[in-house]
Each structure stands twice: as C-alpha cells, then as structure tokens.
mmCIF file of C-alpha atoms in Angstrom:
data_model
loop_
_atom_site.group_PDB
_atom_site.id
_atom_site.type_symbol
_atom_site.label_atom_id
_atom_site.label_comp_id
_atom_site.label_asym_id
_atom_site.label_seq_id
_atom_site.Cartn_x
_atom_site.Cartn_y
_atom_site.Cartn_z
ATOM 1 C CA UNK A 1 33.142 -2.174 -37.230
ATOM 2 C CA UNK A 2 33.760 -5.633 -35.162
ATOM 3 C CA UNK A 3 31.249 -8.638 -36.247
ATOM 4 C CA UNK A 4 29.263 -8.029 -32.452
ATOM 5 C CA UNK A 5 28.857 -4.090 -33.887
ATOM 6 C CA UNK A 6 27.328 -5.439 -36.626
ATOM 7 C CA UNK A 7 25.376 -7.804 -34.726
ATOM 8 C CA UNK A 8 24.102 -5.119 -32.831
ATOM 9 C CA UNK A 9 23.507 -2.497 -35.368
ATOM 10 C CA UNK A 10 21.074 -5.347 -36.779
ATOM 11 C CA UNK A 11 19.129 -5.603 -33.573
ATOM 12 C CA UNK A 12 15.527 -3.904 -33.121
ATOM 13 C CA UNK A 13 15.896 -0.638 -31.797
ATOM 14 C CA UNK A 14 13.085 -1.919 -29.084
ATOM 15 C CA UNK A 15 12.850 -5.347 -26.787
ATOM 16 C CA UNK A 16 9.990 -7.121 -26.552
ATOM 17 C CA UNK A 17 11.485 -7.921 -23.227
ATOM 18 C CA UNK A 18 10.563 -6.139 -19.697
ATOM 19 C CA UNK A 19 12.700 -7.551 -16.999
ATOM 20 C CA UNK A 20 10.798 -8.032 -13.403
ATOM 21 C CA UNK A 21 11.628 -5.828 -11.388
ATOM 22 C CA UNK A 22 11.761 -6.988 -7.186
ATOM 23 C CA UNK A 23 10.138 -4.795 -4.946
ATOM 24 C CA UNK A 24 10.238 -4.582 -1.767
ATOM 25 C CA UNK A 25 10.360 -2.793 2.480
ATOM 26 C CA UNK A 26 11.562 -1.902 5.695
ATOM 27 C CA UNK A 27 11.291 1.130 7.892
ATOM 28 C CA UNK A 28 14.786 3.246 7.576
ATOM 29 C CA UNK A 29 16.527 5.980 9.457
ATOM 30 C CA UNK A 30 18.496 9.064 7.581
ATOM 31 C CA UNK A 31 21.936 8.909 9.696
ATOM 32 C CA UNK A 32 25.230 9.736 8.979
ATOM 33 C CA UNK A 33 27.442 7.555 8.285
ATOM 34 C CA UNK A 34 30.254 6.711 5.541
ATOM 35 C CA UNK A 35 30.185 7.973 2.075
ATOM 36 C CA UNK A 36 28.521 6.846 -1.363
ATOM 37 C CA UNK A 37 30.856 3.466 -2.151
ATOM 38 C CA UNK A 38 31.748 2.144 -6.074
ATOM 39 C CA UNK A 39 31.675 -1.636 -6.363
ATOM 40 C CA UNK A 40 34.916 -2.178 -4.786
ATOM 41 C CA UNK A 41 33.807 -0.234 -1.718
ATOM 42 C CA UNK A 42 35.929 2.694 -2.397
ATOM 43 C CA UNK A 43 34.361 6.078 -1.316
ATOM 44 C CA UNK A 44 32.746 8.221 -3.807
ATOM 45 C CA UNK A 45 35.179 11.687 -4.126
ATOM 46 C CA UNK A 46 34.020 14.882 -2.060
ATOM 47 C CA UNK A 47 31.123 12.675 -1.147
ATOM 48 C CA UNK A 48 31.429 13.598 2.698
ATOM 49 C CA UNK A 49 28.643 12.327 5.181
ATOM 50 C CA UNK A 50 26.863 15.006 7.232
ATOM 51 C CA UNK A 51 24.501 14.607 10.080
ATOM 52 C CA UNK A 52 21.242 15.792 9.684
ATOM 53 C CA UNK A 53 19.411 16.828 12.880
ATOM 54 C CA UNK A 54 16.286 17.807 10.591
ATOM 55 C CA UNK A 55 15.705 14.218 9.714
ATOM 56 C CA UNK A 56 15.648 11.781 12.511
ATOM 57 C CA UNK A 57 15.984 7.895 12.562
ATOM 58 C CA UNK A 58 12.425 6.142 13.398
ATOM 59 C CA UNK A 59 13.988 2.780 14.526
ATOM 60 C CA UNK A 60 17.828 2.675 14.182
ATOM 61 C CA UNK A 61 18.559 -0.625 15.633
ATOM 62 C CA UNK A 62 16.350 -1.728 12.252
ATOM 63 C CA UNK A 63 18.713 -0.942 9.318
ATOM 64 C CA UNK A 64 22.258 -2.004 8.160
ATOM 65 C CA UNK A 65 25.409 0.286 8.737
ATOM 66 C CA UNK A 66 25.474 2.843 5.371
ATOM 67 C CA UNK A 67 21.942 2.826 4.784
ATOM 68 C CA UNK A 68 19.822 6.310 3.956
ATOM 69 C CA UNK A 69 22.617 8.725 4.379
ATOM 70 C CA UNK A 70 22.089 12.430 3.639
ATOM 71 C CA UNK A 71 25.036 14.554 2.117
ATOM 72 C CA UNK A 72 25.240 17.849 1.763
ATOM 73 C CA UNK A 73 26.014 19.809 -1.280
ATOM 74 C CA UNK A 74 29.708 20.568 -1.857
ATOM 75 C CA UNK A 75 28.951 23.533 -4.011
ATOM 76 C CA UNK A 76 26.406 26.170 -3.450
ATOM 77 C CA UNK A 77 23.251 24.902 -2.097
ATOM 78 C CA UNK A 78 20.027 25.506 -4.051
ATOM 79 C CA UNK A 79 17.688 24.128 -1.372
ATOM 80 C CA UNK A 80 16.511 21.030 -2.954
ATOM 81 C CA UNK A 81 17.173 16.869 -2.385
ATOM 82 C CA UNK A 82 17.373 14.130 -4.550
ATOM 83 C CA UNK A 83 16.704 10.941 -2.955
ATOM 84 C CA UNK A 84 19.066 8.197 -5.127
ATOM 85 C CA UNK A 85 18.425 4.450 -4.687
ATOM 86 C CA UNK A 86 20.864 2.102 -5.375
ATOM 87 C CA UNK A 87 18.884 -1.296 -6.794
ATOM 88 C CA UNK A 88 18.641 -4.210 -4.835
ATOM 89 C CA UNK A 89 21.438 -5.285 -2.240
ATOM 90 C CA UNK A 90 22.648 -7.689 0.945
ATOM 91 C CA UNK A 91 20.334 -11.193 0.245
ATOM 92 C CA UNK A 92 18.642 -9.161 -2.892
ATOM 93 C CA UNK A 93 21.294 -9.650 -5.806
ATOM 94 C CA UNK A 94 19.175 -8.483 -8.607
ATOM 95 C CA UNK A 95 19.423 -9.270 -12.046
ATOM 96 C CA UNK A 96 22.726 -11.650 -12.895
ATOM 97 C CA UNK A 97 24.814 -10.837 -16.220
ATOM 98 C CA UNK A 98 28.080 -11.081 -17.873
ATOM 99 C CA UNK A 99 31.062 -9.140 -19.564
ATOM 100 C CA UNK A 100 32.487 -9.804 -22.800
ATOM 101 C CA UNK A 101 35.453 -10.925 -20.860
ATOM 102 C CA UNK A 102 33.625 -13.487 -19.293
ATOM 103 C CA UNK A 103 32.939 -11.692 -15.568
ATOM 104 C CA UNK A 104 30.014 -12.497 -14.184
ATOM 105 C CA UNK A 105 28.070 -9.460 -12.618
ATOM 106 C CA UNK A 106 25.236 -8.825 -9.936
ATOM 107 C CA UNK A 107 22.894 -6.334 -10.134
ATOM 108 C CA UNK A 108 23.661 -4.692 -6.644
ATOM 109 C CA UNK A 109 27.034 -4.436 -6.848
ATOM 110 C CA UNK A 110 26.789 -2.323 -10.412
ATOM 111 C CA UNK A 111 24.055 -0.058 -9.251
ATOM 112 C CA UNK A 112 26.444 0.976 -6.608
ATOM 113 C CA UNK A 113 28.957 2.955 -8.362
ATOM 114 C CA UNK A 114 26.441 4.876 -10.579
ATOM 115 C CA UNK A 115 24.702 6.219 -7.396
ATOM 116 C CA UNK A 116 28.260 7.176 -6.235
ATOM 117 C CA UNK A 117 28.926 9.106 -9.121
ATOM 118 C CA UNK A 118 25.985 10.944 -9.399
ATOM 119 C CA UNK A 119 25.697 11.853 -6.248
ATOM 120 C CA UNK A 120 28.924 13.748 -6.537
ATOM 121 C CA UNK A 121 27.631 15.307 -9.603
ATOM 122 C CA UNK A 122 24.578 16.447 -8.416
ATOM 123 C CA UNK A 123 26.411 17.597 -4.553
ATOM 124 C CA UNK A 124 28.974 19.506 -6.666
ATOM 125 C CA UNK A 125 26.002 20.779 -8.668
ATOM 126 C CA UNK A 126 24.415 22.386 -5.097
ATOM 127 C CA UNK A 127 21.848 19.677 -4.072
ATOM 128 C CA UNK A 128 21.372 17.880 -1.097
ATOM 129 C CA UNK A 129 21.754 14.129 -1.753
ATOM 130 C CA UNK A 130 19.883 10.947 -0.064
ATOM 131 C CA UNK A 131 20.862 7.764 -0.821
ATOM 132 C CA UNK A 132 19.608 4.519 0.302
ATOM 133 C CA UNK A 133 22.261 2.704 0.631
ATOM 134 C CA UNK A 134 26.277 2.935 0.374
ATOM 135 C CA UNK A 135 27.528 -0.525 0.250
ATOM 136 C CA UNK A 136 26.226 -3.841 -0.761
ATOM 137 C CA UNK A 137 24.793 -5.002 1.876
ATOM 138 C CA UNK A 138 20.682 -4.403 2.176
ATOM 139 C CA UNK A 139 18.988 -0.957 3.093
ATOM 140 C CA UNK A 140 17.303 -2.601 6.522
ATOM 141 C CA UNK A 141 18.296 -5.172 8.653
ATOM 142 C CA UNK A 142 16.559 -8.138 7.652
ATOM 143 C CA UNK A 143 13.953 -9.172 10.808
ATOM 144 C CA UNK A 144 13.155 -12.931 11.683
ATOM 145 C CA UNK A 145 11.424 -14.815 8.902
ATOM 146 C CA UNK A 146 12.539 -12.407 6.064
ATOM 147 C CA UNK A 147 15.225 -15.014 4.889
ATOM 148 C CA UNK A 148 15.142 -18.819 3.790
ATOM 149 C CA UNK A 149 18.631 -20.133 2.585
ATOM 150 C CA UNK A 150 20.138 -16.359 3.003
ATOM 151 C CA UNK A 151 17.716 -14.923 0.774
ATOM 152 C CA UNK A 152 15.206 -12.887 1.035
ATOM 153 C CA UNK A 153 11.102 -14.542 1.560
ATOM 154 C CA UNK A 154 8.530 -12.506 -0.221
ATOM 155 C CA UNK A 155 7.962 -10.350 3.064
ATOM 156 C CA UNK A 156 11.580 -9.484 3.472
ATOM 157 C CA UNK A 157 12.161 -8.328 -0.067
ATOM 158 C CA UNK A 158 8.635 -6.165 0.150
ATOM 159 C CA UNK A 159 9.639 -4.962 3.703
ATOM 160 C CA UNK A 160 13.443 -3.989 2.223
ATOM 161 C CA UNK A 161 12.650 -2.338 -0.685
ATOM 162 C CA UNK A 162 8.999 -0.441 0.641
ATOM 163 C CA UNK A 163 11.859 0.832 3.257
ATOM 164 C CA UNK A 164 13.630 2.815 0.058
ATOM 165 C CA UNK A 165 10.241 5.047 -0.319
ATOM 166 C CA UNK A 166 10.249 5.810 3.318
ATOM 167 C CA UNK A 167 13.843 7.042 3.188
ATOM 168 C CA UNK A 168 12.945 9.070 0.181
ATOM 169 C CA UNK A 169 10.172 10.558 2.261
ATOM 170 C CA UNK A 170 12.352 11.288 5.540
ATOM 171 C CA UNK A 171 14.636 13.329 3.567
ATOM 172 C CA UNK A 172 11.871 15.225 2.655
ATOM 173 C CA UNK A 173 13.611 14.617 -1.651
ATOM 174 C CA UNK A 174 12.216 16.450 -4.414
ATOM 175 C CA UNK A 175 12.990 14.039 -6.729
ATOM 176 C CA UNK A 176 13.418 10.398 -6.423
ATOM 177 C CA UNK A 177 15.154 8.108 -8.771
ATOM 178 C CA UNK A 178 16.467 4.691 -8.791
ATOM 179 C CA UNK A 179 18.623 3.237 -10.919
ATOM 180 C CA UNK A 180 18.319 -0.389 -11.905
ATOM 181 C CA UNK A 181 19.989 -2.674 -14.605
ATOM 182 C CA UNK A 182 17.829 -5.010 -17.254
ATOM 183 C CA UNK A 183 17.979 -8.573 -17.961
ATOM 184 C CA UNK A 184 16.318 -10.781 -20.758
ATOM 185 C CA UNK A 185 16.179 -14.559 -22.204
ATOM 186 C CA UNK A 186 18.676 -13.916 -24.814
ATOM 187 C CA UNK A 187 21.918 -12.172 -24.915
ATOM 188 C CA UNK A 188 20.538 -10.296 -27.874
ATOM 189 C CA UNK A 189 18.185 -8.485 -25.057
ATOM 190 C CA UNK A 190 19.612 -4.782 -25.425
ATOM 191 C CA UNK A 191 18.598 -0.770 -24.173
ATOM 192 C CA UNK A 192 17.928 1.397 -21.736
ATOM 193 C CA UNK A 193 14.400 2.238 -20.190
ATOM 194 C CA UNK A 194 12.785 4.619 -17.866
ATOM 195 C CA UNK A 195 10.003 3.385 -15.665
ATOM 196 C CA UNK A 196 7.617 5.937 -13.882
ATOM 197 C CA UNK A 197 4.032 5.669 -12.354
ATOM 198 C CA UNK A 198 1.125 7.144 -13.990
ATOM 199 C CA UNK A 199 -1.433 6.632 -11.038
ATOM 200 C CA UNK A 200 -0.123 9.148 -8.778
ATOM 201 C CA UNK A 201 -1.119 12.901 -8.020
ATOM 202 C CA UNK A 202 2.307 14.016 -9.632
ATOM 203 C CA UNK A 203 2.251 11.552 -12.339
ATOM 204 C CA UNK A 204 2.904 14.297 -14.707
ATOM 205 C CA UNK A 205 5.538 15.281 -13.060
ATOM 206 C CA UNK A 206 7.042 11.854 -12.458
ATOM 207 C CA UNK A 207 6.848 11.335 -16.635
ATOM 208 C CA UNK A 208 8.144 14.471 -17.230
ATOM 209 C CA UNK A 209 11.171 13.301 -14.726
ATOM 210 C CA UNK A 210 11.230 9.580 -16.942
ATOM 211 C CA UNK A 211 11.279 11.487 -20.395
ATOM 212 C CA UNK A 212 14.120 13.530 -19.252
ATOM 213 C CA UNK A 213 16.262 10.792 -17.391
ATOM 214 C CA UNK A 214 15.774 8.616 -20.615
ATOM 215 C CA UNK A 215 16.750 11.856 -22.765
ATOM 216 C CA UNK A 216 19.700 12.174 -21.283
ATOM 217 C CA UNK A 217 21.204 8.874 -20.455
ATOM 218 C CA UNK A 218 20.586 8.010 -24.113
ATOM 219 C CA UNK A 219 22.439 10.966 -24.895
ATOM 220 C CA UNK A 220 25.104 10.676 -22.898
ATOM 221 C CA UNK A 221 25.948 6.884 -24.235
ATOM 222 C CA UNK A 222 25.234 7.695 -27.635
ATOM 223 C CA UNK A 223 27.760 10.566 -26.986
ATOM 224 C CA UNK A 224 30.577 7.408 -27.758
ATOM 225 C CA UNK A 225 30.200 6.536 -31.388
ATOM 226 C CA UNK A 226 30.642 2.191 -30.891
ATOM 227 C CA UNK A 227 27.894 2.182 -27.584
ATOM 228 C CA UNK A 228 24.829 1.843 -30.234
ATOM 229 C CA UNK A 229 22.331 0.749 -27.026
ATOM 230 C CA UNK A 230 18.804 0.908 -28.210
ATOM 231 C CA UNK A 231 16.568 3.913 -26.805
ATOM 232 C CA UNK A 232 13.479 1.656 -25.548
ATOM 233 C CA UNK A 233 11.648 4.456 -24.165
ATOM 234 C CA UNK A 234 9.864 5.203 -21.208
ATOM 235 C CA UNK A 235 7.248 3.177 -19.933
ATOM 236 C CA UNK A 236 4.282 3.044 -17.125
ATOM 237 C CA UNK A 237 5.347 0.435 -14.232
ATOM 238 C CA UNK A 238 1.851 -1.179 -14.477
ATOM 239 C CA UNK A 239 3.084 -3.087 -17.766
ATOM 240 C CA UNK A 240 6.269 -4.333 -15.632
ATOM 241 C CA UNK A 241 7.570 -5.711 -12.538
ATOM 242 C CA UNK A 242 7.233 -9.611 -11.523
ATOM 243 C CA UNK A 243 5.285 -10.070 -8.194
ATOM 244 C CA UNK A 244 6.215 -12.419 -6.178
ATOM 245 C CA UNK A 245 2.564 -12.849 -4.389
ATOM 246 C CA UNK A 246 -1.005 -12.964 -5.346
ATOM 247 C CA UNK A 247 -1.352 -9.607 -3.394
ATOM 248 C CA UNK A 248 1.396 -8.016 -5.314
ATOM 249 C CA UNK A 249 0.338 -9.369 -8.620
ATOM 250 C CA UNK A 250 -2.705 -7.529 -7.567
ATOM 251 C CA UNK A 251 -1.331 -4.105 -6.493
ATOM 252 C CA UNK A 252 0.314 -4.163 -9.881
ATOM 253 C CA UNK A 253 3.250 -1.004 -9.355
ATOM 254 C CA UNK A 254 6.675 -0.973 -8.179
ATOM 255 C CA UNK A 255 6.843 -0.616 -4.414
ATOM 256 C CA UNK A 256 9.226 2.366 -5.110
ATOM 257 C CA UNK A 257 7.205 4.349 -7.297
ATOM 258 C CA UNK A 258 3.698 3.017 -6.820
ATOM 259 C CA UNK A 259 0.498 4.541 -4.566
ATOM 260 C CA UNK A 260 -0.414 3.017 -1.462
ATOM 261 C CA UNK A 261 -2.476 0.242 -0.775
ATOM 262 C CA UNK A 262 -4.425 -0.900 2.618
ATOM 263 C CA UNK A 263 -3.412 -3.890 3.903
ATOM 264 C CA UNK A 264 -0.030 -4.279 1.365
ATOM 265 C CA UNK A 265 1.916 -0.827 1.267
ATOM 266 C CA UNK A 266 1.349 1.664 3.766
ATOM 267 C CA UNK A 267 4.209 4.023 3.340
ATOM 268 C CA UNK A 268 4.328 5.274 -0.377
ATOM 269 C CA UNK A 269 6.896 7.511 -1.731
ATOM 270 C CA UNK A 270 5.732 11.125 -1.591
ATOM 271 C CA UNK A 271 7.527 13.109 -4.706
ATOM 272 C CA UNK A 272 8.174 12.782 -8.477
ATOM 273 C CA UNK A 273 9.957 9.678 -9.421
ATOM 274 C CA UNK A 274 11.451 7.432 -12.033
ATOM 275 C CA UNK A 275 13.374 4.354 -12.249
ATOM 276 C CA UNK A 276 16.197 3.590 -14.670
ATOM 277 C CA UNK A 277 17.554 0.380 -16.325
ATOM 278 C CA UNK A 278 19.744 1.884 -18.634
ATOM 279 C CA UNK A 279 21.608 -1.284 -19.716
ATOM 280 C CA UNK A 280 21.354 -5.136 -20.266
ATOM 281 C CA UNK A 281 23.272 -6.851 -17.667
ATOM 282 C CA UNK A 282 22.887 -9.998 -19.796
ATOM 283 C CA UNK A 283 24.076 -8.295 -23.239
ATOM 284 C CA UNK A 284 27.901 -8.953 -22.948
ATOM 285 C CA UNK A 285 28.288 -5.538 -24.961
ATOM 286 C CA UNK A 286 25.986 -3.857 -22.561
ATOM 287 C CA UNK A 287 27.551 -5.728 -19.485
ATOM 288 C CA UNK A 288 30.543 -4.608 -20.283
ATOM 289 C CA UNK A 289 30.010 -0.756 -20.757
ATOM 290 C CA UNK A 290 28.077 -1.564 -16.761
ATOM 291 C CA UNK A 291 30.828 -3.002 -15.280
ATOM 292 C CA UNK A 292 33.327 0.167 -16.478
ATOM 293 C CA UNK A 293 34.167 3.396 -14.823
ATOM 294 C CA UNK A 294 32.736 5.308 -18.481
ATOM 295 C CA UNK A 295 29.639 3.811 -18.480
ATOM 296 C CA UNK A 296 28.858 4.020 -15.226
ATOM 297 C CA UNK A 297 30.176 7.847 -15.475
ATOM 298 C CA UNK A 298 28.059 8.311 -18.595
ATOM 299 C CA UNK A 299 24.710 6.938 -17.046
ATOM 300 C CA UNK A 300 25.473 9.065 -13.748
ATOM 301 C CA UNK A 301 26.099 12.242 -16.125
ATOM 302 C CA UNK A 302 22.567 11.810 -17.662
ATOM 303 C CA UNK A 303 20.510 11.446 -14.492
ATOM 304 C CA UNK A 304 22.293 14.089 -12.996
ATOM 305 C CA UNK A 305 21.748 16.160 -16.171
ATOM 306 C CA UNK A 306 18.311 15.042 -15.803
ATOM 307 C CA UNK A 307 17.397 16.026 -12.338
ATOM 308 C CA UNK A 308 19.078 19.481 -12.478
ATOM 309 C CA UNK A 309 17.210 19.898 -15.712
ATOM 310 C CA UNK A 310 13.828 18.874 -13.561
ATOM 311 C CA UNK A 311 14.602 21.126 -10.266
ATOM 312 C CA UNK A 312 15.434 23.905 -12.162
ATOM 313 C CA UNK A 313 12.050 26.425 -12.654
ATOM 314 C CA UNK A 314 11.984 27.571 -15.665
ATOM 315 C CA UNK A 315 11.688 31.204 -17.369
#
C-alpha cells in the first residue's frame, strides 16, 4: 500500500462537504445528429444517431449542434428511454480538479465520456437513449444577455440547464439521470453521492432510482481493490446546490430534478430521477480514476446496472 493509500484509508468514510451544484435552462429540440462523444470528441461505439419523427424540435434555431439526440437501441428494444445528461458544458465548465499527474480537469469535459459509455451500455442493453448533449459545447444556444466575459449570467445558466428537463420530457424518458463530478476545499474531499428530490409525486421512485445508482457505482469501483472512494450516500437536493439568486436560494432544488415553480421554473422534469457525483474532481486519487477510460467505464457500468435494474418490473 503507497503512503496516499494510506492516506486515504485514514479518511472518514463521509464528507462534511456538499459541492454546489449550477443549475440552470433553455428550451431544446430532440434531433438527430452525431453520436455520444468521449472527451476527446471521439464517437461513442455502436452509438448511431437516429431521427425521431415522434419527438419534434420546439425551436431549433435555439440550441447548439449535438444537443438532445435520441438513439435507438442496438439490441432488442424493450420500449423504454433513459434520458442521460451530461453535467454542465460550452460557457458552464463545472467543477475544476486535478490528476495525480498534475492535469488539470473541467467538469464538462469528464462528464462527457461517462454519458458515452453508458449510453452504449444501456442501447446494447435494448433501451432507447436521450442525451442532452454530445460534445462540450452547451445544450442551447446561449440568447443575448446570457453571457458576461464568455460565461454564463445567472439567467443563462438557469435557462441552459432548465433546458436539460425539457429534453428529458420531449423524449418522453422513463428515467432521468445526470451525472455530475464533486469538488471540495481540501484535496482530502473524497466519494461518490447520489442526489434525488423528495418533493415530487414520484419521489419514491426517484430514491429508489438514487439508492440503486449509488449501489451500484459503489460497487462497481470498489470492484478494483486500490479505488477505496468513500460511499457518502444518497442525499435529498434540498440540503445541496449553491444558488446563484435570491429567487433560487428560495426555490431551494436542482433545476434538473426539482418541481416547478411560478414565476422561476416553468418546465419541470416529468419522470423518476437522480443525479450522480460519483468522484472528487479535486482529490488527485479521485481525479485521476475520472480522467481514465476504467473509471469512467466503471461509473457508466453502475448507472447502467442501475437503470436496467429500475426499468425492469419485477416478479
């Protein structure tokens, strides 16, 4: 065992740490379009775009090339979508972190390859996929006045990411999960958590959805005997997120998951959902295992494991 093993086998096996959590919206169109892309832009395998007359685009001119694509499954088809977000994106870069090697790493670039993956898994696995967006550029098109500097303003990240629950809702998903990364004050900041809403008519279903994605994401990285990253557990989204206005400190959810609200969020997400921050982007250790093709593989094996494990009636 190294001397950071030990380190880390010394750490509490929860952080008193929640990372904020941006939220944000846009009106978005389900088009066709190029496939699921890994951090380097490459195509996720077999993940072929297919056009969807079923679902039509409300404003197309609005959103960027590769956003909320539909895909087919590529094995059997069991009648059933999963809408997958991809955290963050374009002027949104998320949480900021760092490899043991010394890389540094953004937030939407390493939620990109874990949507990839898993939507191969779960296409292979005979669902119909929806993403929100393939590369890392935003979901929408941003609209005059949502940037200052080439970032996002308050609106413009709450119109962007609102615009992920609409997409979820035009492909008409079954289950909705997003997958985000963590951050924290000190590098010593480690775990993975699951996120879900408790206010909403399938909250049941939505924590049911959380205890099973954090199930098997934990299970999946514990599956390799040197990634010890603590099992946080799943949590309500009313203890987290980090509003950037008075009116969302009031609302108090994540845009993604949360209920609507006159006057602030019109367009809520209409099926069981979760969110996942599996990893520390700003735990070298934990960094490290985001930034690689097996732990982005291992995270995209437990939340497809998790979702076929949901969709699937039982008896």
């Amino acid at each position: 065992m190294t001397a950071w093993s030990r380190e880390r086998a010394r750490r509490l096996r929860r952080t008193a740490l929640i990372a904020g959590l941006a939220t944000a919206a846009v009106v978005v169109a389900v088009n066709a379009g190029s496939a699921p892309a890994t951090q380097g832009g490459a195509a996720a395998p077999g993940a072929t775009p297919v056009a969807e007359s079923t679902v039509q685009a409300l404003d197309p001119a609005t959103f960027a090339t590769g956003s909320c694509l539909a895909y087919a499954p590529t094995r059997g088809d069991r009648k059933q979508t999963v809408f997958l977000d991809a955290g963050h994106g374009g002027p949104d870069p998320g949480g900021v972190g760092v490899t043991e090697a010394g890389q540094t790493l953004h937030e939407r670039e390493t939620t990109l390859p874990v949507v990839a993956k898993a939507t191969t898994l779960l296409r292979a696995a005979g669902f119909r996929v929806v993403v929100s967006r393939t590369t890392n550029g935003s979901v929408a098109n941003p609209r005059p006045g949502d940037l200052t500097g080439g970032i996002y303003t308050p609106a413009g990240l709450h119109r962007d990411i609102a615009s992920r629950a609409i997409c979820a809702n035009l492909g008409q998903a079954d289950a909705l999960v997003s997958v985000h990364y963590n951050i924290g004050a000190s590098p010593k900041n480690a775990g993975a958590m699951t996120v879900y809403d408790a206010s909403r008519p399938f909250s049941a279903q939505s924590l049911q959805l959380a205890t099973l994605l954090q199930d098997t994401i934990i299970k999946q990285l514990h599956a390799h005997p040197d990634w010890d990253v603590p099992d946080v557990g799943v949590v309500k989204d009313g203890a987290n997120g980090s509003a950037l206005t008075a009116a969302g400190e009031t609302y108090g959810h994540l845009l993604i998951l949360g209920p609507a609200k006159a006057g602030y969020f019109d367009t809520p997400s209409l099926m069981p959902g979760a969110l996942v921050e599996p990893l520390f982007l700003t735990d070298p250790f934990e960094g490290t295992l985001a930034a690689s093709p097996q732990g982005q593989l291992a995270i995209a094996t437990g939340i497809a494991d998790a979702v076929e494990q949901f969709l699937t009636p039982s008896g």
